[in-house]
Amino acid sequence: MSEENQCSAFASIGLLACAGARTLSSPFDTTSESYRRPKCSVCDTMRQGRGATFTWEGDQSEKVFAFFSKLVKTPQLQRSTRPRIAAMAALRRLLFHTASISHLNLSKSTFGQWCMQALHSSIRDLRLAAGRTLPAFLQNDVDVQILRSNRILALDGLRTMSEKNEVVLQESCIFAWGQIARISSDDETNIVLLRLVEYLGHTNPLVNGLAYTELQKLSGHSSFAAMRLFAPYWRTIAITVVRELQTRPQIAQQLSDLLVLSVPEFLVLTQTFTIPYLVLMKKRDILQRIAQARGGDCSLWALCTDTTNMAAILAYLLIQPSTDIESMIISLLTEITSEFSNVDLAELAKSEPITIATELLKVAAEDDEAKRPRAHQAIQILANLGHRKGAPSKGLARRNDVLGPFFQQWILGIMAHLSDIINDVRGLQPIMERKRCIGAIREMIRIAKGHIGNGLPQICACLQSALEAPELCDGAFGAWIVMMTTLGEEDIEDLLDPTFAIIAQHWASFNAGTQEQAYKMVSHLLKSFGPLIRQVVNTIPSLATVPLMAKFEDELGKLRSQMDLKHRYEAFGERCKNENVTVVTQALIELEAYLIEHQSFLHEVAIREQPDPVVALLARSILDACVRFNKLHADVAVLCARCLGLVGCLDSNKLEAVRDNREIVVLSNFGKAEETIDFIVFFLQEVLVKAFLSSTNTRAQGFLAYAMQELLRCCDFDTSVTLRTRDVQSHANYRRWVALPESVRNTLTPFLTSRYVVTMAPGQAECVYPLYNPGMSHGSWLRSFVYDLLQKGCGENARMIFPVCSRVVRTQDIAIAEFLLPFTALNVIVGGIEVQKLEVQNELLAVLSQPLPESGGADRENMLLCSQSVFYALDYFTRWMQEKKKEIAALKISVAKANIEIDYGMDLDQIKNIEEVLSMIPAEIISRRAVECKSYARALFHWEQYIRQQKESVANAGQNDHFEPLYERLQEIYTQIDEPDGIEGISAHLHVLNVDQQILEHRKAGRWTAAQSWYELLLAESPNNADAQINLLTCLKESGQYDMLLNQVEGLSQSQVSLSIALPYAAEAAWATGKWDKLAKLLSTCTDAVGRDFNVGIGSALLALKQNENERFTKILDELRRGTAGSLTATTTASLQACHDAMLRFHVLAEVEAISGVRAGLEDGRSMTMGTFNQRLNVLGAFLSDKQYLLGIRRAAMQLSRNIFSKTELASAWLTSARLARKGGFTHQAFNAVLHATQLGDDSAMIEHSRLLWKEGHHRKAIQSLEGAIAANAFRSHDYMPPEDSTATLPQDRQQQQNLVTARAHLLLAKWLDRAGQTQSDIIIERYQKATAHHNRWEKGHYYLGKHYNKLLESEKAKPPGKQAQTFVTGETAKLVIENYLRSLAFGAKNIYQTLPRILTLWLELGSDAAQSLDPKYGNDENFRTHATIQRKKLLAAVNTQVKKYIDRLPAFVFYTALAQIVARICHPDQKIYAHLVDIVAKVIMTHPQQSLWTLLAMVKSSSKDRANRGVVCMNKIIENAKALRTESARTELKALMLHGQKLSDQLLHVCEGEIHGKPSNISLTKDLGFNHKTAPSRLVIPLESTLTASLPPVTDNVNMKTHKAFSKETITISAFLDDVLVLNSLQRPRKINIRGSDGRIYGLLCKPKDDLRKDQRLMEFNAMINRSLKRDAESSKRRLYIKTYAVTPLNEECGLIEWIDNLKTLRDIVLRIYKQKHVLINYTEIRMLLDESISDPAGSKLNIFTHKILPSFPPVFHEWFVEMFPEPGAWFTARLKYTRSCAVMSMVGHVLGLGDRHGENILFEEGNGGTFHVDFNCLFDKGLTFEKPELVPFRLTNNMIDAFGAYGYEGPFRKCSELALAILRQNEDTLMTILETFLYDPTTDFIGKKKRDTSVVPDTPEGVLESVRNKVRGLLPMESVPLSVEGYVQELIRQATDPMKLASMYIGWCAFF
């Protein structure tokens, strides 16, 4: 071949390697179509590092190398010139792409040897080509050992070439140096630049010029780039330059030219690096030249004592070898200038200890092994110098004890310096310098060891930020490893979580060496800190993603394996609370994966009757993490959104997780030292420590550190904690310190002894008020305002702490200023001069009065934020004022007792000042701005206050016209509040409702169709009315009329505004109806602003899914998550209710992603996922519209999913929608959904269709439709697999599903036939039996069959004996009821409280009847009597057999729910029944001994010998059965528990019955009551409602009763009894004892003597049943209706324990206290006389004495208690609503039960939430009517109570909740009667009691009581035969309760006048 062809061939071989690595560009020029040589993205750009994607692997590559190797060795090539050059160029390409390390060995490979030889070739071009090839051997990703060897060989070779003074070689050498510089690391670059700079001084101008040119090329011909190129290496290069400054000045000159500097400027630039060297070398002349270059007559003294230069000099000289380093340094400095002769080195060192130490640490971190010991020694000397006192000592200092204090003092400063460089705070820093700083941190940790605690947060923050930079990652984690292997256990504990999280997240970024070190570190941690690891293993991040750590992960996994699902989730919750973002990120990553696998556990728990709090607590932790990090870490927010989406949108009516808002009130206004210290501790814990830990800015951390140090000093914590002095204040401080969370103490501990100082704060210009103007940002205004207030501190303590606070207000986290505002403002208002007070008042008013800009944007947002800050301050003022008033009132009482006088003048003046400020801000202004801020509760609070003021100011309050506008405004506020009944309540006070008000009522009540009609009329008149358009769209959307909605949108005017507003509605309608083309068309008009709408985003995502754009689909979902999560704030996540909308969005996004099948990991097990979807829907609870919304999105996603969803699954979603719509009253929507399901071929839609017909009132048609479907076997399609897989056998669960559908149809038909009353009983029974036959494992089927038999039984029972059926007389019917109810219990517990009590009642009655001969009332036919008696006995035997069977079959918790009833009947005369009852008791106690033993112990202690003996029999039975337990330990434990329980029961009885002498309020449990504390601890649970209540399995069709856990493993058992006993001042002297639980908390129990508490216990069971019914009902659940219940535990018939409820106040105490404050006196004698006179005329002529004389004397004041207890408006509104609703429920329940004696002592209120709490249930079943002065009202509804409901009185919430409660009582009439029946027929308890006087209205037999209760439930008034509707009955009850005549007739103690 010719040389030309040879060259082309070699070029092709080179390009072959590039092509093999796929790094070639296109060979065609896109502009000229001409061929050009293709470019390689690696070889032709000198790209650093090949990476795995740039290599050419495989056999072909090696064949080419082998062939090329032979070519290189051929003689022909050795003799040629151009081909050799071409071959070298080709070799360069081959080496840059080779995957074989062997080819890259410079010393051993053929190619390496040839390259090195070619550098010395006589052929210039070959030498240059070899210079280009040489970098291929020096790339960073070559094997470490080979790379080190190659670098040594290459650099030594080039150095040898340089030393040969041959010009031709110098050119090649310079060129090679330049090539190496382009790919080299920092160290090599330093060497290269040094060589090239040295060449600048070469004597040969050509060489000189070549070097200059090469440096220009390296810097890209830019002076700025040249400066960046040299900056990291001035430490060596600058010294080289100045060393040659006099001999070879051209070096300095040319380098200055390159940098575009003059030589003097260069000298000044590099002085810090050169002066230390010049001082050491005594180059005084050059130093003088630098001084001159600085200008300004700079002397050598000034030059050297410049702080930066002196630090550099000392750092440099201290590491020089010398026997007397101090003398040497002073000697050298003196030679430079004699002024240093009298200077002490210690003084020089103290000038800049931080900089000196930092430089020495950097030197210590270098790889130079010779320097490191000297650097360590230098640091020791520096520490000695810093601690020296007196004259300097001679010789080397070796005091090791000074290093610790040195680093403790300066570590924060050192870290600030290093962090600034590592984090580029001081501008972009060279990588090399940042690496040196990380190395310095590593060395500091090694040297200081355990003394780095002060700076540990800064070290961790700095290293973690460095981990994010790829080039610093290995060094940073190397330092972290040193830290983890150096520190002790105390410090290690807090670092374990971040350490493991870092490994998991950054493992891929570590090089092999770092990974190996990490492996060794983890091994060290597990070996050295094994006990600690085991202690915290639950929260340690997983290393499962790191294969190398598999061994350790297995070890940790074994430790974690003991955790169940609940504990895993609790651990995740704890991890999410961490302040460290890395820890939280890793926790969320793991949690997401865990949730995908185990979310069903959370959903099962969430839908239980008593949900486990673990679900809500987990959601709370994730929400808090989201709020903490969403502003700075968007990726964390997205992870939070993903996890919350998998958790699901929890029903906030059932589960709640309110954020604990800790607050502090400084009542003394910093006047008292104790309160001031408490404030400082609170400020540190809640604000400063959090700001310090979350800050990544070390400068900010420095100021915060100073503030924390000074505040701790203000409290004397520095001495109290560290020295533990014995004075009282120190002891109190130490208690405060210990009470702080451990993490807070760990953070604060370093600042107890630190000595930070800050420079004087720059002065601020005097503020001119008002400060606020509309253009100001929130931060600017708030910081300026608070800073100015801090300067005006009033009082000694305030003036002490405010200046410290001022240092962290202006530049720190705005949360600091936000926190301080209320305290500083109140301090000035209360203690400042009048002018200052007015300034603050006007400032607050100025913010609220400023009109809000109508357009959005920053100004509007800032104004709203400023207003929120003002509200925060006003809330504090109100709270302070209320607490101050309480304090004064309490003080007055204590002072009066002590008979001393105190001047309250100052306190009253302070209150007056605050009242003036609050009164000067008009309520209407606050209300208006509150609405604008969406703080509607606040708006309501102030507007109602305004209405009250207006009413008081108007003489004649009856002028309602004056108040109409005020009520209208109130109604507008209520439209924005999530409270469904307020609008109707306000409407009742308006004379005539205008159209808008009527529409408001319709919308709030969910009557969308009514509202829709009006908006359609309005649009017909005004087609362009935008508000009407949107309102119409809302109505159409809510009622599910999507097609009409789309038509409406199409008809809108085409203005952008109209379409943008309507687009979110239209998008939802389009996807819900599957109209994708229309959706695409709609979204094509979308603007960016509208595009951010969630519905529009979902539409876009679904379109992307339809178009197979998976990446875009995922991106849109993540953007929606990011947007929603980013909008969350502390306020919007205060509770699950507050963030419901956001939770729903996350829920939706999770389901869309799961259904789509796009994301890996969610495609497998889709059938399982579908099962999970059903649970997820149930989690939403009563939010029906949200469920419909979710189902619509599900169906849309299913249609587009990568997974294939069957028509049946789609139809199922439609049928679910139909059911929801039917329950919500949207029949049109329901029919539409049924039609869709039918079109999809789901025949079970016929059932829902029939249900809809029935609901519409077409009963006959519904029955016919269902009968037709059953007759035609319409559900047979469910019997078969889909036709595409006809060969498969039918799985069991599929068959079960079909059976269940058919069974449902039969059951529904049976119920309708039963209800219609037109079918014979036999046919109905047959229908019920068919339902059970088609699915015999269905609770509902058996329950309704049993219920029908029970109906027959009750019907027969009501007949005269002679007409009763034989089946009833013999007990056959009762047997059928029992059998079917027992079967239902085997398959579910939904109806357990209806079935089990009835089973027991019928069984026990049958047993009693069978033992007796037939009653004569059945006739005298002896044969019949004999036959009936025999049959009864046979049937009883059969029932006993069945009961025995189910005792064995049913789980123990089933019987536990009726244990009180079972124990009450334990003395049954029938021996077999008695034996079975004993078996039941034994089973329950053996399974749940800790809970149920309390009941058995009471029986053993019974005063009835028979009961006590049978209790002992039960005990013996349990001990006998215990022998069958598997382990000896279990047997021993049970016996010990029973024995211990008996001893404890004895002691508690003694406490109840113990005599108390005198009237002490506090006594000793041991001394006064003789209690033996050895009875604790006990494994018995503390008898609380929460510990004694069994949780029931979720209400689903397939419940596994046997595996259900009724009680949590973490039961709260008795740990110890506290000695203090509170004695109540009532007749029987009940006493409150305190028990410490196993959870560490204190629980109270009331020991009540001489009172049979079994009645109370059963009544609590009754109320608990009502609570369950309230929770199950959607409307009552939405309103959170409940009755407050508590645990009642009888110890025998006369004593017992009652769960103590803290913080309760009686109505009487509350009202009388307020009246006393208002000086309203109550003369009971006078009032009694007036009351008697007012009712003296039955016609009511004198009733005005009561209404116009008595009542006006006692104006309503109860509402003030809510303002006082709940000063924050949101809490006030919630509490008032809770009071209203709970009052309504208890009023209805109390009326039905005939609960009387409702005077002010028996109605209490919870101070924590405002809920109503009733006590004393002795007056039941209308016993109050038998009083001497009968209690005529149905419940208490006096003026005070009505007024406290709010402006609407008893209208609105009270009325609506009363109606709901009564309706639920009606719905559950059978259950109520069943339970009441068990109470009334209980032989051990007299529920009816004795009458105080006879009256015909009050029943005195169980039958009469039941009849009375039943009549009330049904709405029958006394002497009436026609029942009233629920609404009518409630109206009548309210009328009676507020009837002045009835109220005036009450006895005086009832206090009807308040």
mmCIF file of C-alpha atoms in Angstrom, residues 133-296:
data_model
loop_
_atom_site.group_PDB
_atom_site.id
_atom_site.type_symbol
_atom_site.label_atom_id
_atom_site.label_comp_id
_atom_site.label_asym_id
_atom_site.label_seq_id
_atom_site.Cartn_x
_atom_site.Cartn_y
_atom_site.Cartn_z
ATOM 1 C CA THR A 133 -1.769 10.119 22.988
ATOM 2 C CA LEU A 134 -0.100 10.227 26.394
ATOM 3 C CA PRO A 135 -3.273 11.619 28.210
ATOM 4 C CA ALA A 136 -5.135 8.428 27.274
ATOM 5 C CA PHE A 137 -2.999 6.621 29.877
ATOM 6 C CA LEU A 138 -3.699 9.246 32.551
ATOM 7 C CA GLN A 139 -7.500 9.438 32.614
ATOM 8 C CA ASN A 140 -9.259 9.452 36.003
ATOM 9 C CA ASP A 141 -11.326 6.314 35.363
ATOM 10 C CA VAL A 142 -8.317 4.081 34.747
ATOM 11 C CA ASP A 143 -7.596 1.505 37.460
ATOM 12 C CA VAL A 144 -6.212 3.301 40.528
ATOM 13 C CA GLN A 145 -2.958 1.300 40.798
ATOM 14 C CA ILE A 146 -2.241 1.503 37.069
ATOM 15 C CA LEU A 147 -3.094 5.198 37.020
ATOM 16 C CA ARG A 148 -0.681 5.948 39.858
ATOM 17 C CA SER A 149 2.091 3.999 38.082
ATOM 18 C CA ASN A 150 1.302 5.710 34.738
ATOM 19 C CA ARG A 151 1.380 9.176 36.253
ATOM 20 C CA ILE A 152 4.729 8.603 37.933
ATOM 21 C CA LEU A 153 6.211 7.199 34.743
ATOM 22 C CA ALA A 154 4.787 9.958 32.501
ATOM 23 C CA LEU A 155 5.711 12.856 34.776
ATOM 24 C CA ASP A 156 9.192 11.504 35.441
ATOM 25 C CA GLY A 157 9.689 10.969 31.729
ATOM 26 C CA LEU A 158 8.638 14.535 30.892
ATOM 27 C CA ARG A 159 10.772 15.914 33.734
ATOM 28 C CA THR A 160 13.767 14.037 32.313
ATOM 29 C CA MET A 161 13.041 15.465 28.853
ATOM 30 C CA SER A 162 12.791 18.950 30.334
ATOM 31 C CA GLU A 163 16.201 18.628 31.929
ATOM 32 C CA LYS A 164 17.743 17.875 28.510
ATOM 33 C CA ASN A 165 18.404 21.318 27.205
ATOM 34 C CA GLU A 166 17.474 20.392 23.605
ATOM 35 C CA VAL A 167 15.150 22.898 22.027
ATOM 36 C CA VAL A 168 13.454 20.324 19.774
ATOM 37 C CA LEU A 169 12.589 18.171 22.764
ATOM 38 C CA GLN A 170 11.473 21.177 24.819
ATOM 39 C CA GLU A 171 8.766 21.962 22.276
ATOM 40 C CA SER A 172 7.388 18.417 22.466
ATOM 41 C CA CYS A 173 7.703 18.471 26.221
ATOM 42 C CA ILE A 174 5.720 21.730 26.552
ATOM 43 C CA PHE A 175 3.072 20.387 24.207
ATOM 44 C CA ALA A 176 2.805 17.134 26.213
ATOM 45 C CA TRP A 177 2.562 19.077 29.488
ATOM 46 C CA GLY A 178 -0.316 21.047 28.008
ATOM 47 C CA GLN A 179 -2.098 17.910 26.843
ATOM 48 C CA ILE A 180 -1.777 16.339 30.289
ATOM 49 C CA ALA A 181 -3.113 19.516 31.935
ATOM 50 C CA ARG A 182 -6.374 19.106 30.040
ATOM 51 C CA ILE A 183 -7.239 15.783 31.636
ATOM 52 C CA SER A 184 -5.265 15.753 34.863
ATOM 53 C CA SER A 185 -6.476 15.999 38.435
ATOM 54 C CA ASP A 186 -5.567 18.789 40.814
ATOM 55 C CA ASP A 187 -2.142 17.501 41.878
ATOM 56 C CA GLU A 188 -0.970 16.872 38.312
ATOM 57 C CA THR A 189 -2.338 20.237 37.178
ATOM 58 C CA ASN A 190 -0.256 21.913 39.865
ATOM 59 C CA ILE A 191 2.896 20.152 38.616
ATOM 60 C CA VAL A 192 2.101 20.948 34.980
ATOM 61 C CA LEU A 193 1.470 24.650 35.649
ATOM 62 C CA LEU A 194 4.651 24.867 37.706
ATOM 63 C CA ARG A 195 6.644 23.400 34.798
ATOM 64 C CA LEU A 196 5.060 25.727 32.266
ATOM 65 C CA VAL A 197 5.601 28.761 34.522
ATOM 66 C CA GLU A 198 9.255 27.763 34.943
ATOM 67 C CA TYR A 199 9.513 27.621 31.145
ATOM 68 C CA LEU A 200 8.505 31.295 31.068
ATOM 69 C CA GLY A 201 11.977 32.042 32.469
ATOM 70 C CA HIS A 202 13.778 29.941 29.872
ATOM 71 C CA THR A 203 16.731 31.637 28.213
ATOM 72 C CA ASN A 204 15.583 30.581 24.773
ATOM 73 C CA PRO A 205 12.860 32.988 23.542
ATOM 74 C CA LEU A 206 11.322 30.237 21.380
ATOM 75 C CA VAL A 207 10.831 27.917 24.367
ATOM 76 C CA ASN A 208 9.666 30.863 26.415
ATOM 77 C CA GLY A 209 7.074 31.771 23.790
ATOM 78 C CA LEU A 210 5.878 28.177 23.393
ATOM 79 C CA ALA A 211 5.207 27.968 27.132
ATOM 80 C CA TYR A 212 3.342 31.285 27.117
ATOM 81 C CA THR A 213 1.264 30.148 24.125
ATOM 82 C CA GLU A 214 0.418 26.834 25.799
ATOM 83 C CA LEU A 215 -0.704 28.668 28.965
ATOM 84 C CA GLN A 216 -2.865 30.934 26.822
ATOM 85 C CA LYS A 217 -4.482 27.902 25.223
ATOM 86 C CA LEU A 218 -5.135 26.324 28.605
ATOM 87 C CA SER A 219 -6.827 29.495 29.839
ATOM 88 C CA GLY A 220 -8.825 29.899 26.653
ATOM 89 C CA HIS A 221 -7.208 33.264 25.869
ATOM 90 C CA SER A 222 -9.166 34.888 28.737
ATOM 91 C CA SER A 223 -7.633 36.708 31.685
ATOM 92 C CA PHE A 224 -10.623 35.713 33.851
ATOM 93 C CA ALA A 225 -10.171 32.050 32.898
ATOM 94 C CA ALA A 226 -6.425 32.375 33.491
ATOM 95 C CA MET A 227 -7.106 33.702 36.979
ATOM 96 C CA ARG A 228 -9.419 30.750 37.695
ATOM 97 C CA LEU A 229 -6.832 28.367 36.267
ATOM 98 C CA PHE A 230 -4.042 29.560 38.567
ATOM 99 C CA ALA A 231 -6.110 30.413 41.680
ATOM 100 C CA PRO A 232 -6.033 26.946 43.275
ATOM 101 C CA TYR A 233 -2.247 26.730 42.883
ATOM 102 C CA TRP A 234 -0.932 30.124 44.031
ATOM 103 C CA ARG A 235 0.382 28.382 47.122
ATOM 104 C CA THR A 236 3.185 26.830 45.011
ATOM 105 C CA ILE A 237 3.243 28.895 41.822
ATOM 106 C CA ALA A 238 3.411 32.292 43.532
ATOM 107 C CA ILE A 239 6.387 31.171 45.635
ATOM 108 C CA THR A 240 8.160 29.960 42.487
ATOM 109 C CA VAL A 241 7.565 33.339 40.844
ATOM 110 C CA VAL A 242 8.802 35.513 43.751
ATOM 111 C CA ARG A 243 11.751 33.201 44.349
ATOM 112 C CA GLU A 244 12.926 34.032 40.826
ATOM 113 C CA LEU A 245 11.774 37.652 40.943
ATOM 114 C CA GLN A 246 15.282 39.045 41.011
ATOM 115 C CA THR A 247 17.106 36.397 38.940
ATOM 116 C CA ARG A 248 14.388 35.767 36.302
ATOM 117 C CA PRO A 249 11.961 38.713 36.473
ATOM 118 C CA GLN A 250 10.487 37.772 33.082
ATOM 119 C CA ILE A 251 8.507 34.970 34.777
ATOM 120 C CA ALA A 252 6.603 37.462 36.916
ATOM 121 C CA GLN A 253 6.216 39.835 33.993
ATOM 122 C CA GLN A 254 4.873 37.276 31.526
ATOM 123 C CA LEU A 255 2.577 35.698 34.077
ATOM 124 C CA SER A 256 1.255 39.165 34.963
ATOM 125 C CA ASP A 257 0.710 39.828 31.263
ATOM 126 C CA LEU A 258 -1.227 36.585 30.973
ATOM 127 C CA LEU A 259 -3.430 37.697 33.885
ATOM 128 C CA VAL A 260 -3.664 41.257 32.504
ATOM 129 C CA LEU A 261 -2.050 42.634 35.677
ATOM 130 C CA SER A 262 0.998 44.690 36.453
ATOM 131 C CA VAL A 263 3.773 43.020 38.455
ATOM 132 C CA PRO A 264 2.980 45.114 41.593
ATOM 133 C CA GLU A 265 -0.664 44.098 41.275
ATOM 134 C CA PHE A 266 0.433 40.483 40.959
ATOM 135 C CA LEU A 267 2.538 40.814 44.118
ATOM 136 C CA VAL A 268 -0.405 42.238 46.052
ATOM 137 C CA LEU A 269 -2.710 39.526 44.691
ATOM 138 C CA THR A 270 -0.455 36.710 45.888
ATOM 139 C CA GLN A 271 0.895 38.298 49.086
ATOM 140 C CA THR A 272 -0.901 35.938 51.452
ATOM 141 C CA PHE A 273 0.849 32.987 49.776
ATOM 142 C CA THR A 274 4.273 34.539 49.320
ATOM 143 C CA ILE A 275 4.933 36.585 52.466
ATOM 144 C CA PRO A 276 5.226 33.541 54.794
ATOM 145 C CA TYR A 277 7.869 32.048 52.492
ATOM 146 C CA LEU A 278 9.703 35.380 52.183
ATOM 147 C CA VAL A 279 9.738 35.789 55.976
ATOM 148 C CA LEU A 280 11.177 32.295 56.380
ATOM 149 C CA MET A 281 13.781 33.018 53.687
ATOM 150 C CA LYS A 282 14.426 36.494 55.186
ATOM 151 C CA LYS A 283 13.806 38.144 51.778
ATOM 152 C CA ARG A 284 13.383 41.598 53.238
ATOM 153 C CA ASP A 285 13.928 43.350 49.911
ATOM 154 C CA ILE A 286 11.114 41.509 48.168
ATOM 155 C CA LEU A 287 8.846 42.089 51.167
ATOM 156 C CA GLN A 288 9.674 45.769 50.894
ATOM 157 C CA ARG A 289 8.669 45.662 47.237
ATOM 158 C CA ILE A 290 5.312 44.060 48.155
ATOM 159 C CA ALA A 291 4.773 46.737 50.804
ATOM 160 C CA GLN A 292 5.421 49.407 48.194
ATOM 161 C CA ALA A 293 3.024 47.683 45.818
ATOM 162 C CA ARG A 294 0.309 47.913 48.497
ATOM 163 C CA GLY A 295 0.820 51.691 48.506
ATOM 164 C CA GLY A 296 -0.198 54.109 51.193
#
